[in-house]
Amino acid sequence: NAGVTQTPKFRVLKTGQSMTLLCAQDMNHEYMYWYRQDPGMGLRLIHYSVGEGTTAKGEVPDGYNVSRLKKQNFLLGLESAAPSQTSVYFCASSYRTRTSAYNEQFFGPGTRLTVL
Amino acid sequence: EDKVVQSPLSLVVHEGDTVTLNCSYEVTNFRSLLWYKQEKKAPTFLFMLTSSGIEKKSGRLSSILDKKELFSILNITATQTGDSAVYLCAGGTSGTYKYIFGTGTRLKVLA
């Protein structure tokens, strides 16, 4: 199993450009998450999804959109990139069992995005 | 507003020392608390705690939750240079499947 993978690993954008970050997981997990990590700020939740076709806002959703058309994929879009979106982006997934709906999250390797 | 606060922000110790990392939380409908270790890249899972007073242990690492006082601690005994990392804790909310992360404690272990 590859676990959680993210594409691309690095990207440099100019202000105003758009891009999509792809997260894929092969563990059949129900829940998927997008975080950003900035120095001294920890991990902040951007958007998340509790199932195919459903998404919800996290702590810092402005400037981002997401889609979960397939259970294994969670896309994060930046419509018009701004320097404030320079960050490391992590995707994570989690699962439910018959006895517990709340379990640990598995993280992807991250995407380092720079917006000039 | 939900929040998770970790202390200290950073810590420098020598190999063989024992360290205690703190995590306090104010999370609506608290369900569980997670601990992660983050070296260069992705956080790796250490523990999940849901019940007060029950210690989770893995090798030299252990953790416990106090739901009355709303905090958790992560202990590392006989520290090694390989323990150098940022340690993150996160509080989980029941019903939303979200976790709120603290800013982390940066631990540096000197040889």
mmCIF file of N, CA and C in Angstrom, chain A residues 36 44-47 57-64:
data_model
loop_
_atom_site.group_PDB
_atom_site.id
_atom_site.type_symbol
_atom_site.label_atom_id
_atom_site.label_comp_id
_atom_site.label_asym_id
_atom_site.label_seq_id
_atom_site.Cartn_x
_atom_site.Cartn_y
_atom_site.Cartn_z
ATOM 1 N N ARG A 36 -2.762 23.176 6.274
ATOM 2 C CA ARG A 36 -1.572 23.930 5.942
ATOM 3 C C ARG A 36 -0.733 24.087 7.204
ATOM 4 N N ARG A 44 -3.142 23.707 10.520
ATOM 5 C CA ARG A 44 -4.471 24.342 10.520
ATOM 6 C C ARG A 44 -5.319 23.698 9.435
ATOM 7 N N LEU A 45 -6.531 23.341 9.806
ATOM 8 C CA LEU A 45 -7.429 22.630 8.910
ATOM 9 C C LEU A 45 -8.054 23.587 7.902
ATOM 10 N N ILE A 46 -7.942 23.247 6.611
ATOM 11 C CA ILE A 46 -8.492 24.087 5.559
ATOM 12 C C ILE A 46 -9.913 23.625 5.216
ATOM 13 N N HIS A 47 -10.033 22.410 4.729
ATOM 14 C CA HIS A 47 -11.304 21.772 4.427
ATOM 15 C C HIS A 47 -11.174 20.291 4.749
ATOM 16 N N LYS A 57 -16.010 23.098 5.640
ATOM 17 C CA LYS A 57 -14.954 24.064 5.904
ATOM 18 C C LYS A 57 -14.276 23.776 7.229
ATOM 19 N N GLY A 58 -12.973 24.064 7.246
ATOM 20 C CA GLY A 58 -12.212 23.968 8.480
ATOM 21 C C GLY A 58 -11.965 25.334 9.072
ATOM 22 N N GLU A 59 -10.781 25.512 9.677
ATOM 23 C CA GLU A 59 -10.452 26.781 10.349
ATOM 24 C C GLU A 59 -10.103 27.906 9.382
ATOM 25 N N VAL A 60 -9.430 27.577 8.271
ATOM 26 C CA VAL A 60 -8.908 28.605 7.352
ATOM 27 C C VAL A 60 -9.299 28.284 5.913
ATOM 28 N N PRO A 61 -10.592 28.319 5.558
ATOM 29 C CA PRO A 61 -11.021 27.884 4.222
ATOM 30 C C PRO A 61 -10.928 28.934 3.118
ATOM 31 N N ASP A 62 -10.782 30.210 3.503
ATOM 32 C CA ASP A 62 -10.860 31.275 2.498
ATOM 33 C C ASP A 62 -9.728 31.176 1.488
ATOM 34 N N GLY A 63 -10.101 31.289 0.198
ATOM 35 C CA GLY A 63 -9.121 31.235 -0.878
ATOM 36 C C GLY A 63 -8.880 29.841 -1.416
ATOM 37 N N TYR A 64 -9.570 28.853 -0.844
ATOM 38 C CA TYR A 64 -9.404 27.456 -1.258
ATOM 39 C C TYR A 64 -10.756 26.827 -1.580
#
